PDB file of C-alpha atoms in Angstrom:
ATOM      1  CA  MET A   1     149.338 -10.914 -46.955  1.00  0.00           C
ATOM      2  CA  LYS A   2     152.999 -12.758 -48.166  1.00  0.00           C
ATOM      3  CA  ASN A   3     153.884 -14.180 -44.811  1.00  0.00           C
ATOM      4  CA  ILE A   4     149.866 -15.427 -44.616  1.00  0.00           C
ATOM      5  CA  LEU A   5     150.169 -17.367 -47.516  1.00  0.00           C
ATOM      6  CA  THR A   6     153.960 -18.640 -46.893  1.00  0.00           C
ATOM      7  CA  ALA A   7     152.487 -19.933 -44.165  1.00  0.00           C
ATOM      8  CA  VAL A   8     149.301 -22.134 -45.985  1.00  0.00           C
ATOM      9  CA  VAL A   9     151.700 -23.186 -47.943  1.00  0.00           C
ATOM     10  CA  PHE A  10     154.276 -24.115 -44.594  1.00  0.00           C
ATOM     11  CA  PHE A  11     150.422 -26.065 -43.275  1.00  0.00           C
ATOM     12  CA  LEU A  12     150.508 -27.864 -46.626  1.00  0.00           C
ATOM     13  CA  MET A  13     153.910 -29.101 -47.294  1.00  0.00           C
ATOM     14  CA  THR A  14     154.587 -30.599 -42.984  1.00  0.00           C
ATOM     15  CA  ASN A  15     150.235 -31.807 -42.804  1.00  0.00           C
ATOM     16  CA  THR A  16     149.961 -34.201 -46.098  1.00  0.00           C
ATOM     17  CA  VAL A  17     146.715 -34.910 -46.926  1.00  0.00           C
ATOM     18  CA  PHE A  18     146.307 -38.098 -48.678  1.00  0.00           C
ATOM     19  CA  ALA A  19     143.507 -39.481 -50.929  1.00  0.00           C
ATOM     20  CA  GLU A  20     144.193 -42.510 -52.576  1.00  0.00           C
ATOM     21  CA  GLN A  21     143.625 -45.736 -51.635  1.00  0.00           C
ATOM     22  CA  ILE A  22     146.946 -47.993 -51.133  1.00  0.00           C
ATOM     23  CA  ASN A  23     146.603 -52.556 -51.418  1.00  0.00           C
ATOM     24  CA  ILE A  24     147.401 -53.751 -48.036  1.00  0.00           C
ATOM     25  CA  ILE A  25     147.688 -57.410 -49.507  1.00  0.00           C
ATOM     26  CA  VAL A  26     147.497 -60.376 -46.863  1.00  0.00           C
ATOM     27  CA  THR A  27     149.704 -63.336 -48.014  1.00  0.00           C
ATOM     28  CA  GLY A  28     148.068 -65.640 -45.426  1.00  0.00           C
ATOM     29  CA  SER A  29     144.945 -66.889 -45.011  1.00  0.00           C
ATOM     30  CA  THR A  30     141.913 -65.272 -45.053  1.00  0.00           C
ATOM     31  CA  LYS A  31     141.627 -67.066 -41.343  1.00  0.00           C
ATOM     32  CA  GLY A  32     144.373 -66.098 -39.944  1.00  0.00           C
ATOM     33  CA  SER A  33     146.238 -63.582 -37.715  1.00  0.00           C
ATOM     34  CA  THR A  34     148.084 -61.941 -40.936  1.00  0.00           C
ATOM     35  CA  ASN A  35     144.601 -61.003 -42.851  1.00  0.00           C
ATOM     36  CA  ALA A  36     143.136 -60.194 -38.894  1.00  0.00           C
ATOM     37  CA  ILE A  37     145.942 -57.374 -38.233  1.00  0.00           C
ATOM     38  CA  ALA A  38     145.242 -56.342 -42.155  1.00  0.00           C
ATOM     39  CA  GLN A  39     141.817 -55.486 -41.571  1.00  0.00           C
ATOM     40  CA  LEU A  40     142.236 -53.942 -38.723  1.00  0.00           C
ATOM     41  CA  ILE A  41     144.936 -51.420 -39.818  1.00  0.00           C
ATOM     42  CA  ALA A  42     142.466 -50.978 -42.555  1.00  0.00           C
ATOM     43  CA  LYS A  43     139.993 -49.776 -40.725  1.00  0.00           C
ATOM     44  CA  ASP A  44     142.229 -47.276 -38.650  1.00  0.00           C
ATOM     45  CA  SER A  45     143.339 -46.157 -42.219  1.00  0.00           C
ATOM     46  CA  GLN A  46     140.080 -45.536 -42.983  1.00  0.00           C
ATOM     47  CA  SER A  47     139.069 -43.616 -40.059  1.00  0.00           C
ATOM     48  CA  GLY A  48     141.616 -41.531 -40.409  1.00  0.00           C
ATOM     49  CA  LYS A  49     144.099 -42.646 -38.531  1.00  0.00           C
ATOM     50  CA  PHE A  50     146.906 -42.124 -41.537  1.00  0.00           C
ATOM     51  CA  ASN A  51     146.646 -38.541 -42.430  1.00  0.00           C
ATOM     52  CA  GLY A  52     144.671 -39.366 -44.784  1.00  0.00           C
ATOM     53  CA  ILE A  53     146.321 -42.507 -46.384  1.00  0.00           C
ATOM     54  CA  LYS A  54     143.222 -44.615 -46.668  1.00  0.00           C
ATOM     55  CA  LEU A  55     143.948 -48.285 -47.049  1.00  0.00           C
ATOM     56  CA  ASN A  56     142.292 -50.905 -49.016  1.00  0.00           C
ATOM     57  CA  ALA A  57     143.070 -54.498 -47.687  1.00  0.00           C
ATOM     58  CA  ILE A  58     143.427 -57.551 -49.915  1.00  0.00           C
ATOM     59  CA  ALA A  59     142.983 -61.331 -49.122  1.00  0.00           C
ATOM     60  CA  PRO A  60     143.677 -63.290 -52.095  1.00  0.00           C
ATOM     61  CA  GLY A  61     143.156 -66.893 -49.333  1.00  0.00           C
ATOM     62  CA  ASN A  62     146.630 -67.885 -48.885  1.00  0.00           C
ATOM     63  CA  ALA A  63     150.094 -66.650 -48.959  1.00  0.00           C
ATOM     64  CA  CYS A  64     150.952 -68.299 -52.097  1.00  0.00           C
ATOM     65  CA  LYS A  65     148.295 -66.418 -53.933  1.00  0.00           C
ATOM     66  CA  GLY A  66     149.010 -62.999 -51.425  1.00  0.00           C
ATOM     67  CA  PHE A  67     152.941 -63.325 -53.050  1.00  0.00           C
ATOM     68  CA  ALA A  68     151.996 -63.781 -56.914  1.00  0.00           C
ATOM     69  CA  LEU A  69     149.318 -60.792 -56.378  1.00  0.00           C
ATOM     70  CA  VAL A  70     153.012 -58.698 -55.224  1.00  0.00           C
ATOM     71  CA  LYS A  71     154.247 -59.927 -58.104  1.00  0.00           C
ATOM     72  CA  GLN A  72     152.144 -58.277 -60.154  1.00  0.00           C
ATOM     73  CA  GLN A  73     151.999 -55.116 -58.781  1.00  0.00           C
ATOM     74  CA  ASN A  74     154.804 -53.057 -61.291  1.00  0.00           C
ATOM     75  CA  GLY A  75     155.400 -50.272 -59.390  1.00  0.00           C
ATOM     76  CA  ASN A  76     152.648 -49.761 -57.314  1.00  0.00           C
ATOM     77  CA  THR A  77     152.460 -48.393 -53.897  1.00  0.00           C
ATOM     78  CA  PHE A  78     151.001 -50.899 -51.939  1.00  0.00           C
ATOM     79  CA  VAL A  79     151.605 -52.348 -48.261  1.00  0.00           C
ATOM     80  CA  THR A  80     151.609 -56.532 -47.818  1.00  0.00           C
ATOM     81  CA  HIS A  81     153.446 -58.625 -45.103  1.00  0.00           C
ATOM     82  CA  TYR A  82     156.707 -59.992 -44.789  1.00  0.00           C
ATOM     83  CA  GLU A  83     157.291 -63.221 -42.264  1.00  0.00           C
ATOM     84  CA  ASN A  84     160.923 -64.563 -42.435  1.00  0.00           C
ATOM     85  CA  TYR A  85     160.462 -68.116 -42.292  1.00  0.00           C
ATOM     86  CA  TYR A  86     158.123 -68.230 -45.053  1.00  0.00           C
ATOM     87  CA  GLN A  87     160.162 -66.196 -47.579  1.00  0.00           C
ATOM     88  CA  LEU A  88     163.109 -68.506 -46.837  1.00  0.00           C
ATOM     89  CA  VAL A  89     160.844 -71.646 -48.089  1.00  0.00           C
ATOM     90  CA  ALA A  90     159.817 -69.584 -50.812  1.00  0.00           C
ATOM     91  CA  LYS A  91     163.472 -68.887 -51.579  1.00  0.00           C
ATOM     92  CA  MET A  92     164.592 -72.485 -51.837  1.00  0.00           C
ATOM     93  CA  LYS A  93     161.507 -74.432 -53.675  1.00  0.00           C
ATOM     94  CA  ASN A  94     161.831 -71.530 -55.887  1.00  0.00           C
ATOM     95  CA  ASP A  95     158.373 -72.618 -56.789  1.00  0.00           C
ATOM     96  CA  PRO A  96     157.003 -70.261 -59.276  1.00  0.00           C
ATOM     97  CA  ALA A  97     153.068 -71.038 -58.040  1.00  0.00           C
ATOM     98  CA  CYS A  98     154.390 -69.974 -54.600  1.00  0.00           C
ATOM     99  CA  PRO A  99     157.120 -66.903 -55.133  1.00  0.00           C
ATOM    100  CA  TYR A 100     159.590 -65.372 -53.192  1.00  0.00           C
ATOM    101  CA  VAL A 101     159.938 -61.514 -52.986  1.00  0.00           C
ATOM    102  CA  SER A 102     162.420 -59.679 -52.489  1.00  0.00           C
ATOM    103  CA  PHE A 103     161.914 -56.796 -49.366  1.00  0.00           C
ATOM    104  CA  GLU A 104     164.774 -54.996 -49.813  1.00  0.00           C
ATOM    105  CA  ASN A 105     164.005 -51.994 -50.897  1.00  0.00           C
ATOM    106  CA  ALA A 106     160.613 -51.793 -48.816  1.00  0.00           C
ATOM    107  CA  LYS A 107     160.243 -49.705 -46.034  1.00  0.00           C
ATOM    108  CA  PRO A 108     159.077 -51.915 -42.844  1.00  0.00           C
ATOM    109  CA  ILE A 109     156.281 -50.297 -40.691  1.00  0.00           C
ATOM    110  CA  VAL A 110     155.997 -52.096 -37.959  1.00  0.00           C
ATOM    111  CA  SER A 111     157.192 -55.261 -37.098  1.00  0.00           C
ATOM    112  CA  LYS A 112     155.911 -58.434 -34.648  1.00  0.00           C
ATOM    113  CA  VAL A 113     158.596 -61.121 -33.152  1.00  0.00           C
ATOM    114  CA  GLN A 114     157.887 -64.682 -31.714  1.00  0.00           C
ATOM    115  CA  GLY A 115     160.463 -66.695 -29.920  1.00  0.00           C
ATOM    116  CA  LEU A 116     160.951 -70.520 -30.055  1.00  0.00           C
ATOM    117  CA  TYR A 117     160.904 -72.544 -26.535  1.00  0.00           C
ATOM    118  CA  LEU A 118     162.130 -76.383 -25.788  1.00  0.00           C
ATOM    119  CA  VAL A 119     159.413 -77.128 -24.109  1.00  0.00           C
ATOM    120  CA  VAL A 120     159.156 -81.116 -23.436  1.00  0.00           C
ATOM    121  CA  ASN A 121     156.920 -83.218 -22.034  1.00  0.00           C
ATOM    122  CA  THR A 122     158.094 -84.397 -18.478  1.00  0.00           C
ATOM    123  CA  ASN A 123     155.849 -86.815 -18.185  1.00  0.00           C
ATOM    124  CA  GLY A 124     155.243 -85.944 -14.740  1.00  0.00           C
ATOM    125  CA  GLN A 125     159.196 -86.182 -13.613  1.00  0.00           C
ATOM    126  CA  GLY A 126     161.494 -83.823 -13.316  1.00  0.00           C
ATOM    127  CA  THR A 127     163.948 -82.686 -16.261  1.00  0.00           C
ATOM    128  CA  GLU A 128     166.896 -81.116 -16.406  1.00  0.00           C
ATOM    129  CA  LEU A 129     168.528 -79.778 -19.516  1.00  0.00           C
ATOM    130  CA  ASP A 130     171.918 -81.954 -18.937  1.00  0.00           C
ATOM    131  CA  LYS A 131     169.584 -84.386 -19.215  1.00  0.00           C
ATOM    132  CA  PHE A 132     167.969 -83.537 -22.200  1.00  0.00           C
ATOM    133  CA  SER A 133     171.089 -83.197 -23.952  1.00  0.00           C
ATOM    134  CA  ASN A 134     172.586 -86.253 -22.867  1.00  0.00           C
ATOM    135  CA  THR A 135     169.754 -88.374 -24.515  1.00  0.00           C
ATOM    136  CA  LYS A 136     168.173 -89.185 -27.556  1.00  0.00           C
ATOM    137  CA  LEU A 137     165.481 -87.892 -27.898  1.00  0.00           C
ATOM    138  CA  LYS A 138     162.434 -87.174 -30.951  1.00  0.00           C
ATOM    139  CA  ILE A 139     162.120 -83.533 -31.224  1.00  0.00           C
ATOM    140  CA  GLY A 140     158.634 -82.267 -33.194  1.00  0.00           C
ATOM    141  CA  TYR A 141     159.194 -79.096 -35.354  1.00  0.00           C
ATOM    142  CA  SER A 142     155.423 -77.126 -37.328  1.00  0.00           C
ATOM    143  CA  GLY A 143     157.406 -78.006 -40.028  1.00  0.00           C
ATOM    144  CA  SER A 144     159.546 -79.932 -42.412  1.00  0.00           C
ATOM    145  CA  SER A 145     161.492 -78.229 -44.722  1.00  0.00           C
ATOM    146  CA  ASP A 146     164.985 -78.551 -45.009  1.00  0.00           C
ATOM    147  CA  VAL A 147     165.359 -75.083 -43.236  1.00  0.00           C
ATOM    148  CA  GLU A 148     163.727 -76.364 -39.639  1.00  0.00           C
ATOM    149  CA  LYS A 149     166.829 -79.186 -40.294  1.00  0.00           C
ATOM    150  CA  GLY A 150     168.981 -77.139 -41.353  1.00  0.00           C
ATOM    151  CA  TRP A 151     168.832 -75.871 -38.115  1.00  0.00           C
ATOM    152  CA  HIS A 152     168.233 -78.582 -35.774  1.00  0.00           C
ATOM    153  CA  ASN A 153     171.726 -80.005 -37.725  1.00  0.00           C
ATOM    154  CA  GLN A 154     173.158 -77.076 -35.670  1.00  0.00           C
ATOM    155  CA  LEU A 155     171.464 -77.718 -32.465  1.00  0.00           C
ATOM    156  CA  ASN A 156     172.920 -81.559 -32.792  1.00  0.00           C
ATOM    157  CA  LYS A 157     176.428 -80.231 -33.027  1.00  0.00           C
ATOM    158  CA  ALA A 158     175.854 -77.920 -30.368  1.00  0.00           C
ATOM    159  CA  PHE A 159     174.096 -81.048 -27.835  1.00  0.00           C
ATOM    160  CA  GLY A 160     176.824 -83.299 -28.868  1.00  0.00           C
ATOM    161  CA  ASN A 161     173.683 -85.610 -29.347  1.00  0.00           C
ATOM    162  CA  ASN A 162     171.853 -87.070 -32.198  1.00  0.00           C
ATOM    163  CA  HIS A 163     168.774 -85.727 -31.757  1.00  0.00           C
ATOM    164  CA  VAL A 164     165.787 -87.327 -34.317  1.00  0.00           C
ATOM    165  CA  PHE A 165     163.948 -84.934 -36.299  1.00  0.00           C
ATOM    166  CA  VAL A 166     160.185 -84.991 -36.438  1.00  0.00           C
ATOM    167  CA  GLY A 167     158.536 -82.696 -38.898  1.00  0.00           C
ATOM    168  CA  TYR A 168     154.642 -82.059 -39.021  1.00  0.00           C
ATOM    169  CA  ASN A 169     152.581 -80.347 -41.354  1.00  0.00           C
ATOM    170  CA  GLY A 170     151.382 -77.500 -38.820  1.00  0.00           C
ATOM    171  CA  SER A 171     151.623 -76.185 -35.110  1.00  0.00           C
ATOM    172  CA  SER A 172     148.310 -78.192 -34.154  1.00  0.00           C
ATOM    173  CA  LYS A 173     149.607 -81.593 -35.319  1.00  0.00           C
ATOM    174  CA  MET A 174     153.031 -81.044 -33.722  1.00  0.00           C
ATOM    175  CA  ARG A 175     150.900 -80.566 -29.898  1.00  0.00           C
ATOM    176  CA  ALA A 176     149.204 -83.015 -30.917  1.00  0.00           C
ATOM    177  CA  GLY A 177     152.406 -85.242 -31.361  1.00  0.00           C
ATOM    178  CA  ILE A 178     153.826 -84.135 -28.246  1.00  0.00           C
ATOM    179  CA  ALA A 179     150.872 -85.322 -26.565  1.00  0.00           C
ATOM    180  CA  SER A 180     150.386 -88.288 -27.984  1.00  0.00           C
ATOM    181  CA  GLY A 181     153.717 -89.154 -26.683  1.00  0.00           C
ATOM    182  CA  GLU A 182     155.220 -89.363 -30.683  1.00  0.00           C
ATOM    183  CA  VAL A 183     157.581 -86.975 -29.918  1.00  0.00           C
ATOM    184  CA  ASP A 184     159.251 -85.713 -26.139  1.00  0.00           C
ATOM    185  CA  ALA A 185     160.025 -82.084 -26.625  1.00  0.00           C
ATOM    186  CA  VAL A 186     158.713 -79.804 -29.601  1.00  0.00           C
ATOM    187  CA  TRP A 187     160.539 -76.413 -30.329  1.00  0.00           C
ATOM    188  CA  THR A 188     157.704 -74.001 -30.524  1.00  0.00           C
ATOM    189  CA  THR A 189     156.333 -70.595 -30.053  1.00  0.00           C
ATOM    190  CA  TYR A 190     154.492 -69.234 -26.480  1.00  0.00           C
ATOM    191  CA  SER A 191     151.392 -69.416 -27.283  1.00  0.00           C
ATOM    192  CA  HIS A 192     151.250 -73.042 -28.486  1.00  0.00           C
ATOM    193  CA  TYR A 193     153.533 -73.432 -25.617  1.00  0.00           C
ATOM    194  CA  LEU A 194     150.587 -72.546 -23.094  1.00  0.00           C
ATOM    195  CA  ARG A 195     147.815 -74.259 -25.562  1.00  0.00           C
ATOM    196  CA  LEU A 196     149.817 -77.340 -24.674  1.00  0.00           C
ATOM    197  CA  THR A 197     149.713 -76.863 -20.630  1.00  0.00           C
ATOM    198  CA  LYS A 198     146.375 -75.887 -20.521  1.00  0.00           C
ATOM    199  CA  GLN A 199     146.219 -79.110 -21.776  1.00  0.00           C
ATOM    200  CA  LYS A 200     148.008 -81.412 -18.814  1.00  0.00           C
ATOM    201  CA  ASP A 201     149.844 -79.980 -16.514  1.00  0.00           C
ATOM    202  CA  GLN A 202     153.443 -82.317 -17.163  1.00  0.00           C
ATOM    203  CA  TYR A 203     154.920 -79.416 -19.888  1.00  0.00           C
ATOM    204  CA  LYS A 204     158.187 -77.999 -19.722  1.00  0.00           C
ATOM    205  CA  ILE A 205     160.590 -75.205 -21.046  1.00  0.00           C
ATOM    206  CA  LEU A 206     164.451 -76.161 -21.176  1.00  0.00           C
ATOM    207  CA  LEU A 207     165.988 -73.147 -23.690  1.00  0.00           C
ATOM    208  CA  ARG A 208     164.307 -70.202 -25.084  1.00  0.00           C
ATOM    209  CA  THR A 209     166.087 -68.610 -27.784  1.00  0.00           C
ATOM    210  CA  LEU A 210     165.109 -64.709 -27.419  1.00  0.00           C
ATOM    211  CA  PRO A 211     164.739 -63.056 -24.098  1.00  0.00           C
ATOM    212  CA  GLU A 212     161.530 -61.735 -24.847  1.00  0.00           C
ATOM    213  CA  LEU A 213     159.003 -63.182 -21.433  1.00  0.00           C
ATOM    214  CA  GLU A 214     159.696 -63.785 -17.888  1.00  0.00           C
ATOM    215  CA  VAL A 215     160.659 -67.494 -18.362  1.00  0.00           C
ATOM    216  CA  ASP A 216     163.019 -69.830 -16.017  1.00  0.00           C
ATOM    217  CA  ALA A 217     165.432 -70.613 -19.082  1.00  0.00           C
ATOM    218  CA  PRO A 218     168.207 -70.577 -20.524  1.00  0.00           C
ATOM    219  CA  ILE A 219     168.842 -68.292 -23.614  1.00  0.00           C
ATOM    220  CA  LEU A 220     170.038 -70.388 -26.861  1.00  0.00           C
ATOM    221  CA  ALA A 221     172.692 -68.355 -27.932  1.00  0.00           C
ATOM    222  CA  GLN A 222     174.216 -67.649 -24.645  1.00  0.00           C
ATOM    223  CA  HIS A 223     173.711 -71.286 -23.379  1.00  0.00           C
ATOM    224  CA  PHE A 224     176.228 -72.089 -26.297  1.00  0.00           C
ATOM    225  CA  ASP A 225     177.536 -69.065 -26.875  1.00  0.00           C
ATOM    226  CA  ASN A 226     177.351 -69.413 -30.627  1.00  0.00           C
ATOM    227  CA  LYS A 227     174.762 -66.618 -31.494  1.00  0.00           C
ATOM    228  CA  LYS A 228     174.499 -68.235 -35.015  1.00  0.00           C
ATOM    229  CA  LEU A 229     171.679 -70.122 -33.633  1.00  0.00           C
ATOM    230  CA  THR A 230     169.115 -68.066 -32.848  1.00  0.00           C
ATOM    231  CA  ARG A 231     166.549 -68.044 -34.786  1.00  0.00           C
ATOM    232  CA  ALA A 232     163.111 -66.484 -34.515  1.00  0.00           C
ATOM    233  CA  PHE A 233     160.030 -65.989 -36.342  1.00  0.00           C
ATOM    234  CA  LEU A 234     159.622 -62.483 -37.883  1.00  0.00           C
ATOM    235  CA  GLY A 235     156.945 -60.765 -38.793  1.00  0.00           C
ATOM    236  CA  THR A 236     156.898 -57.280 -40.865  1.00  0.00           C
ATOM    237  CA  TRP A 237     154.782 -55.286 -42.783  1.00  0.00           C
ATOM    238  CA  TYR A 238     156.438 -53.339 -45.704  1.00  0.00           C
ATOM    239  CA  VAL A 239     155.815 -50.484 -47.721  1.00  0.00           C
ATOM    240  CA  PHE A 240     156.511 -51.073 -51.550  1.00  0.00           C
ATOM    241  CA  ASN A 241     157.785 -48.381 -53.809  1.00  0.00           C
ATOM    242  CA  ASP A 242     156.814 -45.552 -50.851  1.00  0.00           C
ATOM    243  CA  LYS A 243     156.146 -42.201 -51.365  1.00  0.00           C
ATOM    244  CA  ASP A 244     155.733 -39.254 -49.367  1.00  0.00           C
ATOM    245  CA  ASN A 245     157.080 -41.092 -46.238  1.00  0.00           C
ATOM    246  CA  ILE A 246     154.352 -43.172 -46.022  1.00  0.00           C
ATOM    247  CA  ALA A 247     155.555 -46.063 -44.064  1.00  0.00           C
ATOM    248  CA  LYS A 248     157.129 -43.895 -41.728  1.00  0.00           C
ATOM    249  CA  ILE A 249     153.213 -41.953 -41.607  1.00  0.00           C
ATOM    250  CA  ILE A 250     151.954 -45.048 -40.833  1.00  0.00           C
ATOM    251  CA  SER A 251     153.882 -46.722 -37.978  1.00  0.00           C
ATOM    252  CA  LYS A 252     154.263 -43.950 -36.001  1.00  0.00           C
ATOM    253  CA  SER A 253     150.168 -43.915 -35.939  1.00  0.00           C
ATOM    254  CA  LEU A 254     150.132 -47.577 -35.408  1.00  0.00           C
ATOM    255  CA  GLU A 255     153.166 -47.078 -32.208  1.00  0.00           C
ATOM    256  CA  GLN A 256     151.537 -44.624 -30.350  1.00  0.00           C
ATOM    257  CA  ASP A 257     148.006 -46.571 -30.518  1.00  0.00           C
ATOM    258  CA  PHE A 258     150.076 -49.831 -29.792  1.00  0.00           C
ATOM    259  CA  LYS A 259     151.105 -47.067 -26.761  1.00  0.00           C
ATOM    260  CA  ASN A 260     147.997 -45.910 -25.730  1.00  0.00           C
ATOM    261  CA  ASN A 261     145.927 -48.928 -26.223  1.00  0.00           C
ATOM    262  CA  THR A 262     143.908 -46.870 -28.611  1.00  0.00           C
ATOM    263  CA  GLY A 263     142.857 -47.613 -32.258  1.00  0.00           C
ATOM    264  CA  GLU A 264     141.539 -51.354 -33.857  1.00  0.00           C
ATOM    265  CA  PHE A 265     144.889 -52.079 -34.167  1.00  0.00           C
ATOM    266  CA  GLY A 266     146.208 -51.053 -31.188  1.00  0.00           C
ATOM    267  CA  THR A 267     143.698 -52.892 -28.621  1.00  0.00           C
ATOM    268  CA  TYR A 268     144.342 -55.932 -30.389  1.00  0.00           C
ATOM    269  CA  ALA A 269     148.205 -55.961 -30.440  1.00  0.00           C
ATOM    270  CA  ASN A 270     147.845 -55.044 -26.680  1.00  0.00           C
ATOM    271  CA  ASN A 271     145.211 -57.698 -25.722  1.00  0.00           C
ATOM    272  CA  LYS A 272     147.189 -60.396 -27.649  1.00  0.00           C
ATOM    273  CA  LYS A 273     150.292 -59.395 -26.546  1.00  0.00           C
ATOM    274  CA  LEU A 274     152.314 -59.060 -29.469  1.00  0.00           C
ATOM    275  CA  ILE A 275     155.732 -58.287 -29.284  1.00  0.00           C
ATOM    276  CA  LEU A 276     156.575 -54.862 -31.873  1.00  0.00           C
ATOM    277  CA  PHE A 277     158.608 -53.139 -33.193  1.00  0.00           C
ATOM    278  CA  PHE A 278     158.567 -50.171 -35.098  1.00  0.00           C
ATOM    279  CA  ASP A 279     161.323 -48.098 -35.172  1.00  0.00           C
ATOM    280  CA  GLN A 280     163.114 -48.750 -38.644  1.00  0.00           C
ATOM    281  CA  GLN A 281     166.769 -50.091 -38.270  1.00  0.00           C
ATOM    282  CA  THR A 282     165.744 -51.632 -35.440  1.00  0.00           C
ATOM    283  CA  GLN A 283     163.212 -54.133 -37.863  1.00  0.00           C
ATOM    284  CA  VAL A 284     166.395 -54.397 -40.555  1.00  0.00           C
ATOM    285  CA  ASP A 285     168.097 -55.527 -38.201  1.00  0.00           C
ATOM    286  CA  MET A 286     166.315 -57.614 -36.524  1.00  0.00           C
ATOM    287  CA  GLU A 287     166.242 -59.817 -39.680  1.00  0.00           C
ATOM    288  CA  LYS A 288     169.754 -60.473 -39.971  1.00  0.00           C
ATOM    289  CA  THR A 289     170.159 -61.304 -36.393  1.00  0.00           C
ATOM    290  CA  LEU A 290     167.008 -63.795 -35.878  1.00  0.00           C
ATOM    291  CA  SER A 291     167.379 -65.001 -40.089  1.00  0.00           C
ATOM    292  CA  TRP A 292     166.484 -68.878 -39.944  1.00  0.00           C
ATOM    293  CA  GLY A 293     169.570 -68.466 -42.558  1.00  0.00           C
ATOM    294  CA  GLN A 294     172.241 -68.857 -40.375  1.00  0.00           C
ATOM    295  CA  TYR A 295     173.665 -72.171 -41.462  1.00  0.00           C
ATOM    296  CA  SER A 296     177.377 -72.871 -41.070  1.00  0.00           C
ATOM    297  CA  SER A 297     176.894 -75.105 -43.619  1.00  0.00           C
ATOM    298  CA  GLU A 298     174.101 -75.688 -46.703  1.00  0.00           C
ATOM    299  CA  PRO A 299     170.615 -76.568 -44.540  1.00  0.00           C
ATOM    300  CA  ASN A 300     171.309 -79.841 -45.369  1.00  0.00           C
ATOM    301  CA  GLY A 301     174.806 -80.628 -43.975  1.00  0.00           C
TER     302      GLY A 301
END
């Protein structure tokens, strides 16, 4: 009898079943990929994939409202999304209505990485990197904060040129800018490059920030032998105030579904060909190596 009780206790300790509801707070628009992923992860949780951990997706409407809600949690266990670019912009603006949130003590679940690509409009003519470096051009970005401007200044120093910075309010306006000829090139994600090529077959990738895809273009940091030039959009789902290894349980389940193309999240991630990381130490290290804040001086310097 004693052996049976010991076995039961051991089983319960190693197979903890959670019953409480945990909020997953969306820090993005209701129509964006952040909300889409949150809803899918919540559905997976409700189907019992996370060992009984139930997630309730809450989408207040936009990133600012989402982080304002995060600020109000007061020690509760919850899940939310972090994006390295957005949080640096929020920290620099220091706007109480659109707050910066520290993720230092939170535990990562899964990270999505999107590298950046220097896309030029060839106008039907061949374009080489050397020619780009030696010609003053207008370069478009999807934002116009000091974050992009700081990186642009670093790139100009590397190119030995004075390319003109053009900031847009969003990627769709940036795509329209290069399509109309308002700018000569853009730094954008691969998905937006594909959208451009669907319109006209006159765009070429000259540089890329990460070796994430098989693209015939040099990697920025290697080309200039300067790792501090590396940038990427890093989005990570975190558990705040973790207990009983909730982050690890969810992460392992999502990783398995991603590998097997199963579950709501796993199927979505494979269909979208997302580049994902699940190892906690790798995710922590990426926050430093892919940071938008790697300025050699002040952002406007």
